[in-house]
């Protein structure tokens, strides 16, 4: 017998079993696949989401709600531990292992699965006392960092969609909420995945905002139920269903915003008369000059004295910003990167989109802009306005995604919709900012 891995789990007192020694043997041949992997038959019924992404979580407390919860080893189907409702276990990491601890009882393993019976929910509480409730399974493994945990929720698709709709679209209308449910479902299943087999998405804006079950409204739950199984397709294949908050009056071509992506025929920019209801349709932000230049200097690792507004796309959004160094040199950065650096490094500042102009006013820069977000795909405020005007969710989706069809999931091709050649570059303007 050739063993791929042999790992001992030492439990001084595992729920009343003192001195128990578990030996987990993973066979090199015939062993099941990774615990997080989904079979083809159920891969569209579940979504794997990394929880508390971007936070170094060293330990959490888990409490089952109404139903018992089983703790299982990575390739085992028989529980090694069982938690009753309202019974709390602490999950953490010790070197290369993870552990489950209740009182003086400890269970160590390379990874663990926690699965409630009968589809029940469970609550995660961080040391900060931040608490969220989830359904589905929890997969626990060491994170890449030296002390952190990787927490992956394998959540039923319908629960995930309802939670995303509640977090991402809280505008209350029925048609817009249903449109958002179809978009969230399509994005969940077919957006590009960058996390190998461990998980499909994260729980923040790098994917879709997912905050578990307690945030779900009745409107979001109803929208997920009424659109169950429906996705967006182009030429029979699922689309990349991206979305944003407010267009400023014109949506954007995908390749104008993400310059390394091919032109997609269903993500075409167009005039958007429905955005005027948005509170971010027009905006002004004042930014301390010293703080902004310091943020750019830290990003580039060199002293920055100003910047140029560079090329613009055909709809007016900035494509590039030229950063001016104190040594008389300069460099070009994408406008989306410029926006991210300012938003992340300057306290209290929000450049809501890359559709802006700027001027210096003494010790401040004044940015005047339009819209909120990247501008590609569904405009959420526009969807709300269309719904208020009596448009159906099908009309909303057909307006914001060019040439798409709404189809049942089992009728769609498994491949993403194909790309077209990119259009020629937009014209250039360069007013100087920064002195």
Coordinates of N, CA, C and O in Angstrom, one line a residue, residues 95-269:
X95 N 0.0 26.0 13.6 CA 1.0 25.7 12.6 C 0.3 25.3 11.3 O -0.5 26.0 10.7
X96 N 0.6 24.1 10.8 CA 0.0 23.7 9.5 C -1.3 22.9 9.6 O -1.8 22.4 8.6
X97 N -1.8 22.9 10.8 CA -3.1 22.2 11.1 C -4.2 23.2 11.3 O -3.9 24.4 11.7
X98 N -5.5 22.8 11.2 CA -6.6 23.5 11.8 C -7.1 22.7 12.9 O -6.8 21.5 13.0
X99 N -7.9 23.3 13.8 CA -8.4 22.6 14.9 C -9.9 23.0 15.2 O -10.3 24.1 14.8
X100 N -10.6 22.1 15.8 CA -11.9 22.3 16.4 C -11.8 22.1 17.9 O -11.3 21.1 18.3
X101 N -12.2 23.1 18.7 CA -12.0 23.0 20.2 C -13.3 23.4 20.9 O -14.0 24.4 20.6
X102 N -13.7 22.5 21.9 CA -14.7 22.9 22.8 C -14.3 22.6 24.2 O -14.0 21.4 24.5
X103 N -14.1 23.6 25.0 CA -13.6 23.4 26.3 C -12.1 22.9 26.2 O -11.3 23.5 25.6
X104 N -11.9 21.8 26.9 CA -10.5 21.2 26.9 C -10.3 20.2 25.7 O -9.3 19.6 25.6
X105 N -11.4 20.0 25.0 CA -11.3 18.9 23.9 C -10.8 19.6 22.6 O -11.2 20.7 22.2
X106 N -9.9 18.9 21.9 CA -9.3 19.4 20.7 C -9.2 18.4 19.6 O -8.9 17.2 19.9
X107 N -9.5 18.8 18.4 CA -9.4 17.9 17.2 C -8.5 18.7 16.2 O -8.8 19.8 15.9
X108 N -7.4 18.0 15.8 CA -6.5 18.6 14.8 C -6.6 17.9 13.5 O -6.7 16.6 13.5
X109 N -6.5 18.6 12.4 CA -6.5 17.9 11.1 C -5.9 18.9 10.1 O -5.7 20.1 10.3
X110 N -5.5 18.4 8.9 CA -5.0 19.2 7.8 C -6.2 20.2 7.4 O -5.9 21.3 7.0
X111 N -7.4 19.6 7.3 CA -8.6 20.4 7.0 C -9.8 19.8 7.6 O -9.7 18.6 7.9
X112 N -10.9 20.5 7.7 CA -12.1 20.0 8.2 C -13.3 20.4 7.4 O -13.3 21.5 6.8
X113 N -14.3 19.6 7.4 CA -15.6 20.0 6.8 C -16.7 20.0 7.9 O -16.7 19.1 8.8
X114 N -17.5 21.0 7.9 CA -18.6 21.1 8.9 C -19.9 21.2 8.1 O -20.1 22.1 7.3
X115 N -20.8 20.2 8.4 CA -22.0 20.1 7.6 C -23.2 20.0 8.5 O -23.3 19.1 9.3
X116 N -24.2 20.9 8.4 CA -25.4 20.8 9.2 C -26.4 19.7 8.6 O -26.3 19.5 7.4
X117 N -27.1 19.1 9.4 CA -28.1 18.2 8.9 C -29.4 18.9 8.5 O -29.7 20.0 9.0
X118 N -30.1 18.4 7.5 CA -31.4 18.9 7.0 C -31.3 20.3 6.6 O -32.2 21.1 6.7
X119 N -30.1 20.7 6.1 CA -30.0 22.1 5.5 C -30.1 23.2 6.5 O -30.4 24.3 6.1
X120 N -29.7 23.0 7.7 CA -29.8 24.0 8.7 C -28.8 25.1 8.6 O -27.8 24.9 7.9
X121 N -29.0 26.2 9.3 CA -28.0 27.3 9.3 C -27.1 27.2 10.5 O -27.3 26.5 11.4
X122 N -26.0 28.0 10.4 CA -25.0 28.1 11.5 C -24.4 29.5 11.5 O -24.4 30.2 10.5
X123 N -24.0 29.9 12.7 CA -23.5 31.3 12.9 C -22.0 31.3 13.1 O -21.5 30.4 13.8
X124 N -21.3 32.2 12.4 CA -19.8 32.4 12.6 C -19.7 33.7 13.4 O -20.2 34.7 13.0
X125 N -18.9 33.7 14.4 CA -18.5 34.9 15.2 C -17.0 35.0 15.2 O -16.3 34.2 15.7
X126 N -16.6 36.2 14.8 CA -15.1 36.5 14.8 C -14.8 37.0 16.2 O -15.6 37.4 17.0
X127 N -13.5 37.1 16.6 CA -13.1 37.7 17.9 C -13.5 39.1 18.0 O -13.7 39.5 19.2
X128 N -13.8 39.8 17.0 CA -14.3 41.2 17.1 C -15.8 41.2 17.4 O -16.4 42.3 17.5
X129 N -16.4 40.0 17.5 CA -17.8 39.8 17.7 C -18.7 40.1 16.5 O -19.9 40.2 16.6
X130 N -18.0 40.3 15.4 CA -18.8 40.3 14.1 C -19.4 39.0 13.8 O -18.7 38.0 13.9
X131 N -20.7 39.0 13.6 CA -21.5 37.7 13.5 C -22.3 37.7 12.2 O -22.9 38.6 11.9
X132 N -22.2 36.5 11.5 CA -23.0 36.3 10.3 C -23.5 34.9 10.4 O -22.9 34.0 10.9
X133 N -24.7 34.7 9.8 CA -25.3 33.3 9.7 C -25.3 32.8 8.3 O -25.7 33.6 7.3
X134 N -25.0 31.6 8.1 CA -24.9 31.0 6.7 C -25.6 29.7 6.7 O -26.0 29.1 7.7
X135 N -25.9 29.2 5.4 CA -26.4 27.8 5.2 C -25.3 27.1 4.4 O -24.3 27.6 4.0
X136 N -25.6 25.8 4.2 CA -24.6 25.0 3.4 C -23.5 24.5 4.3 O -23.6 24.4 5.6
X137 N -22.3 24.2 3.7 CA -21.2 23.6 4.5 C -20.1 24.6 4.7 O -20.0 25.6 3.9
X138 N -19.2 24.3 5.6 CA -18.1 25.2 5.8 C -16.8 24.3 5.7 O -16.7 23.2 6.3
X139 N -15.9 24.7 4.8 CA -14.6 24.0 4.7 C -13.6 24.8 5.3 O -13.4 26.0 5.0
X140 N -12.8 24.2 6.2 CA -11.8 24.9 7.0 C -10.4 24.4 6.7 O -10.2 23.2 6.7
X141 N -9.5 25.3 6.2 CA -8.1 24.9 6.0 C -7.2 26.0 6.3 O -7.6 27.2 6.5
X142 N -5.9 25.8 6.4 CA -4.9 26.9 6.6 C -4.9 27.8 5.4 O -5.0 27.4 4.3
X143 N -4.8 29.1 5.7 CA -4.7 30.1 4.6 C -3.2 30.2 4.2 O -2.3 29.6 4.9
X144 N -2.9 31.0 3.2 CA -1.6 31.1 2.8 C -0.7 31.8 3.8 O 0.5 31.6 3.9
X145 N -1.3 32.7 4.6 CA -0.6 33.4 5.7 C -0.1 32.5 6.7 O -0.6 31.3 6.9
X146 N 0.8 32.9 7.6 CA 1.4 32.0 8.6 C 0.4 31.6 9.7 O 0.6 30.6 10.3
X147 N -0.6 32.4 9.9 CA -1.5 32.1 11.1 C -2.9 32.1 10.8 O -3.8 31.8 11.6
X148 N -3.3 32.4 9.5 CA -4.7 32.6 9.2 C -5.5 31.3 8.8 O -4.9 30.3 8.5
X149 N -6.8 31.5 8.8 CA -7.7 30.4 8.3 C -8.3 30.7 7.0 O -8.5 31.9 6.7
X150 N -8.5 29.7 6.2 CA -9.3 29.9 5.0 C -10.7 29.3 5.2 O -10.8 28.1 5.5
X151 N -11.7 30.1 5.2 CA -13.1 29.7 5.5 C -13.9 29.7 4.2 O -14.1 30.8 3.6
X152 N -14.3 28.6 3.7 CA -15.0 28.5 2.4 C -16.4 27.9 2.7 O -16.6 26.8 3.2
X153 N -17.4 28.7 2.3 CA -18.8 28.3 2.5 C -19.3 27.7 1.2 O -19.4 28.4 0.1
X154 N -19.7 26.4 1.2 CA -20.3 25.8 0.0 C -21.8 26.0 0.2 O -22.4 25.2 0.9
X155 N -22.3 27.0 -0.4 CA -23.7 27.5 -0.2 C -24.6 27.1 -1.3 O -24.2 27.1 -2.5
X156 N -25.9 26.7 -1.0 CA -26.8 26.4 -2.1 C -27.0 27.7 -2.9 O -27.1 28.8 -2.4
X157 N -27.1 27.5 -4.2 CA -27.1 28.6 -5.2 C -28.2 29.6 -4.9 O -28.0 30.8 -4.9
X158 N -29.4 29.1 -4.6 CA -30.6 30.0 -4.4 C -30.4 30.8 -3.1 O -30.7 32.0 -3.1
X159 N -29.8 30.3 -2.1 CA -29.5 31.1 -0.9 C -28.4 32.2 -1.2 O -28.5 33.3 -0.7
X160 N -27.4 31.8 -2.0 CA -26.4 32.7 -2.4 C -27.0 33.9 -3.2 O -26.7 35.1 -2.9
X161 N -27.8 33.5 -4.2 CA -28.4 34.6 -5.1 C -29.2 35.5 -4.2 O -29.1 36.8 -4.4
X162 N -30.1 35.0 -3.3 CA -30.9 35.9 -2.5 C -30.1 36.8 -1.6 O -30.4 38.0 -1.5
X163 N -29.0 36.3 -1.1 CA -28.1 37.1 -0.2 C -27.4 38.2 -1.0 O -27.3 39.4 -0.6
X164 N -26.9 37.9 -2.2 CA -26.3 38.8 -3.1 C -27.3 39.9 -3.5 O -26.9 41.1 -3.5
X165 N -28.4 39.6 -3.9 CA -29.4 40.5 -4.3 C -29.7 41.5 -3.2 O -29.8 42.7 -3.4
X166 N -29.9 41.0 -2.0 CA -30.2 41.8 -0.8 C -29.1 42.8 -0.5 O -29.3 43.9 -0.2
X167 N -27.8 42.3 -0.7 CA -26.6 43.2 -0.4 C -26.3 44.1 -1.5 O -25.9 45.3 -1.3
X168 N -26.5 43.7 -2.8 CA -26.1 44.5 -3.9 C -27.2 45.4 -4.5 O -26.9 46.4 -5.2
X169 N -28.5 45.1 -4.2 CA -29.6 45.8 -4.8 C -30.7 46.0 -3.8 O -31.6 45.1 -3.6
X170 N -30.7 47.1 -3.1 CA -31.7 47.3 -2.1 C -32.8 48.3 -2.5 O -33.2 49.1 -1.6
X171 N -33.1 48.4 -3.7 CA -34.0 49.5 -4.2 C -35.5 49.2 -4.1 O -36.3 50.1 -4.4
X172 N -35.9 47.9 -3.9 CA -37.2 47.6 -3.5 C -38.2 47.3 -4.6 O -39.2 46.7 -4.4
X173 N -37.9 47.7 -5.9 CA -38.9 47.4 -6.9 C -38.8 46.0 -7.3 O -37.8 45.3 -7.2
X174 N -39.9 45.4 -7.9 CA -39.9 44.0 -8.2 C -39.2 43.7 -9.5 O -38.4 42.7 -9.5
X175 N -39.3 44.4 -10.6 CA -38.7 44.1 -11.8 C -37.2 44.2 -11.8 O -36.4 43.3 -12.2
X176 N -36.7 45.3 -11.2 CA -35.3 45.5 -11.0 C -34.6 44.4 -10.1 O -33.5 43.9 -10.4
X177 N -35.3 44.0 -9.1 CA -34.8 43.0 -8.2 C -34.8 41.6 -8.9 O -33.8 40.9 -8.7
X178 N -35.8 41.3 -9.7 CA -35.7 40.1 -10.5 C -34.6 40.1 -11.5 O -33.9 39.1 -11.7
X179 N -34.4 41.2 -12.2 CA -33.3 41.4 -13.1 C -32.0 41.1 -12.4 O -31.1 40.4 -12.9
X180 N -31.8 41.7 -11.2 CA -30.6 41.5 -10.4 C -30.4 40.1 -10.0 O -29.2 39.6 -10.0
X181 N -31.4 39.4 -9.7 CA -31.3 37.9 -9.4 C -30.8 37.1 -10.5 O -29.9 36.3 -10.3
X182 N -31.2 37.4 -11.7 CA -30.7 36.7 -12.9 C -29.2 37.0 -13.1 O -28.4 36.2 -13.5
X183 N -28.9 38.3 -13.0 CA -27.5 38.7 -13.2 C -26.6 38.1 -12.1 O -25.6 37.6 -12.4
X184 N -27.1 38.1 -10.9 CA -26.2 37.5 -9.8 C -26.0 36.0 -10.0 O -24.9 35.5 -9.8
X185 N -27.1 35.3 -10.4 CA -27.0 33.9 -10.7 C -26.0 33.6 -11.9 O -25.1 32.7 -11.8
X186 N -26.1 34.4 -12.9 CA -25.2 34.2 -14.1 C -23.8 34.5 -13.7 O -22.9 33.7 -14.0
X187 N -23.6 35.5 -13.0 CA -22.2 35.9 -12.6 C -21.7 34.8 -11.6 O -20.5 34.4 -11.8
X188 N -22.5 34.3 -10.7 CA -22.0 33.3 -9.8 C -21.5 32.1 -10.5 O -20.5 31.5 -10.1
X189 N -22.2 31.6 -11.5 CA -21.9 30.4 -12.1 C -20.8 30.5 -13.2 O -20.1 29.5 -13.5
X190 N -20.7 31.6 -13.9 CA -19.9 31.7 -15.1 C -18.9 32.8 -15.1 O -18.2 32.9 -16.1
X191 N -18.8 33.6 -14.1 CA -17.7 34.6 -14.1 C -16.4 33.9 -14.0 O -16.3 32.8 -13.4
X192 N -15.3 34.5 -14.6 CA -14.0 33.9 -14.5 C -13.6 33.6 -13.1 O -13.7 34.4 -12.2
X193 N -13.1 32.4 -12.9 CA -12.7 32.0 -11.6 C -11.1 32.1 -11.5 O -10.4 31.5 -12.3
X194 N -10.6 32.7 -10.4 CA -9.2 32.9 -10.3 C -8.6 32.2 -9.0 O -7.5 32.5 -8.6
X195 N -9.4 31.2 -8.5 CA -9.0 30.7 -7.2 C -8.8 29.2 -7.3 O -8.9 28.5 -6.3
X196 N -8.5 28.6 -8.4 CA -8.3 27.2 -8.6 C -9.5 26.4 -8.1 O -10.6 26.8 -8.4
X197 N -9.2 25.4 -7.4 CA -10.4 24.5 -6.9 C -10.8 24.8 -5.5 O -11.8 24.2 -5.0
X198 N -10.1 25.7 -4.8 CA -10.5 25.9 -3.4 C -11.8 26.7 -3.3 O -12.6 26.4 -2.4
X199 N -12.1 27.6 -4.1 CA -13.4 28.4 -4.1 C -13.6 29.1 -5.4 O -12.7 29.3 -6.2
X200 N -14.9 29.5 -5.6 CA -15.3 30.1 -6.8 C -15.2 31.6 -6.7 O -14.8 32.3 -7.7
X201 N -15.6 32.2 -5.6 CA -15.7 33.6 -5.4 C -15.3 34.0 -4.0 O -15.2 33.1 -3.1
X202 N -15.1 35.3 -3.8 CA -14.9 35.8 -2.4 C -16.2 36.5 -2.0 O -17.1 36.7 -2.9
X203 N -16.3 37.0 -0.8 CA -17.6 37.5 -0.3 C -17.6 39.1 -0.4 O -18.6 39.7 0.1
X204 N -16.7 39.7 -1.1 CA -16.7 41.2 -1.2 C -16.8 41.6 -2.6 O -17.1 40.8 -3.5
X205 N -16.4 42.9 -2.9 CA -16.6 43.5 -4.2 C -15.7 42.9 -5.3 O -15.9 43.2 -6.5
X206 N -14.7 42.2 -4.9 CA -13.9 41.5 -5.9 C -14.7 40.5 -6.7 O -14.3 40.1 -7.8
X207 N -15.7 40.0 -6.1 CA -16.7 39.1 -6.7 C -18.1 39.7 -6.6 O -18.4 40.7 -7.3
X208 N -18.9 39.2 -5.7 CA -20.2 39.9 -5.4 C -20.3 39.9 -3.9 O -19.7 39.1 -3.2
X209 N -21.0 40.9 -3.4 CA -21.1 41.1 -1.9 C -22.0 40.0 -1.4 O -23.2 40.0 -1.8
X210 N -21.5 39.2 -0.5 CA -22.3 38.1 0.1 C -22.1 38.2 1.6 O -21.0 38.1 2.1
X211 N -23.2 38.4 2.4 CA -23.1 38.5 3.8 C -24.0 37.5 4.5 O -24.4 37.7 5.6
X212 N -24.2 36.3 3.9 CA -24.9 35.3 4.6 C -26.4 35.5 4.6 O -27.0 36.2 3.7
X213 N -27.1 34.9 5.5 CA -28.6 34.8 5.4 C -29.4 35.8 6.1 O -30.5 36.1 5.7
X214 N -28.8 36.4 7.2 CA -29.6 37.4 7.9 C -29.9 38.7 7.2 O -30.9 39.4 7.6
X215 N -29.2 39.0 6.1 CA -29.4 40.2 5.4 C -30.5 40.0 4.3 O -31.0 41.0 3.8
X216 N -31.0 38.8 4.1 CA -31.9 38.5 3.0 C -33.3 39.1 3.3 O -33.8 38.9 4.4
X217 N -33.8 39.9 2.4 CA -35.1 40.4 2.5 C -36.2 39.5 1.8 O -35.8 38.7 1.0
X218 N -37.4 39.7 2.1 CA -38.4 38.9 1.5 C -38.4 39.2 0.0 O -38.6 38.3 -0.9
X219 N -38.2 40.5 -0.4 CA -38.1 40.8 -1.9 C -37.0 40.1 -2.6 O -37.2 39.6 -3.7
X220 N -35.8 40.0 -1.9 CA -34.7 39.3 -2.5 C -35.0 37.8 -2.6 O -34.7 37.1 -3.6
X221 N -35.6 37.2 -1.6 CA -35.9 35.8 -1.6 C -36.9 35.5 -2.7 O -36.8 34.5 -3.4
X222 N -37.9 36.3 -2.8 CA -38.9 36.1 -3.8 C -38.4 36.3 -5.3 O -38.7 35.5 -6.1
X223 N -37.5 37.2 -5.5 CA -36.8 37.4 -6.8 C -36.0 36.2 -7.2 O -36.0 35.7 -8.3
X224 N -35.3 35.6 -6.2 CA -34.5 34.4 -6.5 C -35.4 33.2 -6.8 O -35.1 32.4 -7.7
X225 N -36.5 33.1 -6.1 CA -37.5 32.0 -6.3 C -38.2 32.2 -7.7 O -38.3 31.2 -8.4
X226 N -38.6 33.4 -8.0 CA -39.4 33.6 -9.2 C -38.5 33.5 -10.5 O -39.1 33.3 -11.6
X227 N -37.2 33.6 -10.4 CA -36.3 33.5 -11.5 C -35.5 32.3 -11.5 O -34.5 32.1 -12.2
X228 N -35.9 31.3 -10.6 CA -35.0 30.1 -10.4 C -34.6 29.5 -11.7 O -35.5 29.2 -12.6
X229 N -33.3 29.2 -11.9 CA -32.8 28.5 -13.0 C -32.6 29.4 -14.2 O -32.1 28.9 -15.3
X230 N -33.0 30.6 -14.2 CA -32.8 31.5 -15.4 C -31.5 32.2 -15.3 O -31.0 32.7 -14.3
X231 N -30.8 32.2 -16.5 CA -29.5 32.9 -16.7 C -29.5 33.7 -18.0 O -30.4 33.5 -18.8
X232 N -28.5 34.5 -18.1 CA -28.4 35.4 -19.3 C -27.4 34.7 -20.3 O -26.3 34.2 -19.9
X233 N -27.8 34.6 -21.6 CA -26.9 34.0 -22.6 C -26.8 34.9 -23.8 O -27.6 35.7 -24.0
X234 N -25.7 34.7 -24.5 CA -25.6 35.3 -25.8 C -25.2 34.2 -26.8 O -24.2 33.5 -26.6
X235 N -25.9 34.1 -27.9 CA -25.7 33.0 -28.9 C -25.7 31.6 -28.2 O -24.9 30.8 -28.5
X236 N -26.5 31.5 -27.2 CA -26.7 30.2 -26.5 C -25.7 29.9 -25.4 O -25.8 28.9 -24.7
X237 N -24.7 30.8 -25.2 CA -23.7 30.6 -24.1 C -23.9 31.6 -23.0 O -24.3 32.8 -23.3
X238 N -23.5 31.3 -21.8 CA -23.7 32.2 -20.6 C -22.7 33.4 -20.8 O -21.7 33.3 -21.4
X239 N -23.2 34.5 -20.3 CA -22.4 35.8 -20.5 C -21.6 36.1 -19.2 O -21.9 35.5 -18.1
X240 N -20.7 37.0 -19.3 CA -20.0 37.6 -18.1 C -20.9 38.7 -17.6 O -20.9 39.8 -18.2
X241 N -21.8 38.5 -16.7 CA -22.8 39.4 -16.3 C -22.3 40.4 -15.2 O -22.7 40.4 -14.1
X242 N -21.5 41.3 -15.7 CA -21.0 42.4 -14.8 C -22.1 43.5 -14.6 O -23.0 43.6 -15.4
X243 N -21.9 44.2 -13.5 CA -22.9 45.3 -13.2 C -22.2 46.3 -12.3 O -21.1 46.2 -11.8
X244 N -23.0 47.4 -12.1 CA -22.4 48.6 -11.4 C -23.6 49.4 -10.8 O -24.7 49.1 -11.1
X245 N -23.3 50.5 -10.2 CA -24.3 51.3 -9.5 C -25.0 52.3 -10.4 O -26.2 52.4 -10.5
X246 N -24.2 53.2 -11.1 CA -24.8 54.3 -11.8 C -23.9 54.7 -13.0 O -22.7 54.7 -12.9
X247 N -24.5 54.9 -14.1 CA -23.8 55.1 -15.4 C -23.4 56.5 -15.7 O -22.5 56.8 -16.5
X248 N -24.0 57.5 -15.0 CA -23.7 58.9 -15.3 C -24.3 59.4 -16.6 O -24.0 60.5 -17.1
X249 N -25.1 58.5 -17.3 CA -25.8 58.9 -18.5 C -25.3 58.1 -19.8 O -25.8 58.2 -20.9
X250 N -24.2 57.3 -19.6 CA -23.7 56.5 -20.7 C -23.0 55.3 -20.1 O -22.1 55.4 -19.3
X251 N -23.3 54.1 -20.6 CA -22.6 52.9 -20.2 C -21.3 52.7 -21.0 O -21.1 53.5 -21.9
X252 N -20.5 51.8 -20.6 CA -19.2 51.6 -21.3 C -19.0 50.3 -21.9 O -19.6 49.3 -21.5
X253 N -18.1 50.3 -23.0 CA -17.7 49.1 -23.6 C -16.7 48.4 -22.6 O -15.9 49.0 -22.0
X254 N -16.8 47.0 -22.5 CA -15.9 46.3 -21.6 C -14.4 46.6 -21.8 O -13.6 46.7 -20.9
X255 N -14.0 46.6 -23.1 CA -12.6 46.7 -23.4 C -12.1 48.1 -23.1 O -10.8 48.3 -23.0
X256 N -13.0 49.1 -23.0 CA -12.5 50.4 -22.7 C -12.2 50.6 -21.2 O -11.4 51.4 -20.8
X257 N -12.8 49.7 -20.4 CA -12.6 49.7 -18.9 C -11.5 48.8 -18.5 O -10.6 49.1 -17.8
X258 N -11.6 47.5 -19.1 CA -10.5 46.5 -18.8 C -9.8 46.3 -20.1 O -10.1 45.5 -21.0
X259 N -8.7 47.0 -20.2 CA -8.0 47.1 -21.5 C -7.4 45.8 -22.0 O -7.0 45.7 -23.2
X260 N -7.2 44.9 -21.1 CA -6.6 43.6 -21.5 C -7.7 42.6 -21.9 O -7.3 41.4 -22.1
X261 N -8.9 43.0 -21.9 CA -10.0 42.0 -22.2 C -10.5 42.2 -23.6 O -10.5 43.3 -24.2
X262 N -10.9 41.1 -24.3 CA -11.4 41.3 -25.7 C -12.8 41.9 -25.7 O -13.5 41.9 -24.7
X263 N -13.1 42.5 -26.8 CA -14.4 43.2 -26.9 C -15.5 42.1 -26.9 O -15.5 41.1 -27.7
X264 N -16.5 42.3 -26.0 CA -17.7 41.4 -25.9 C -18.9 42.0 -26.5 O -19.3 43.1 -26.2
X265 N -19.6 41.3 -27.5 CA -20.7 42.0 -28.2 C -21.9 42.3 -27.3 O -22.7 43.2 -27.7
X266 N -22.0 41.7 -26.2 CA -23.2 42.0 -25.3 C -22.9 43.1 -24.3 O -23.7 43.5 -23.6
X267 N -21.6 43.5 -24.2 CA -21.2 44.5 -23.2 C -20.8 45.8 -24.0 O -19.6 46.2 -24.0
X268 N -21.8 46.4 -24.7 CA -21.6 47.6 -25.5 C -22.1 48.8 -24.8 O -23.2 48.8 -24.2
X269 N -21.3 49.9 -24.8 CA -21.8 51.1 -24.2 C -22.9 51.8 -25.0 O -22.9 51.6 -26.2

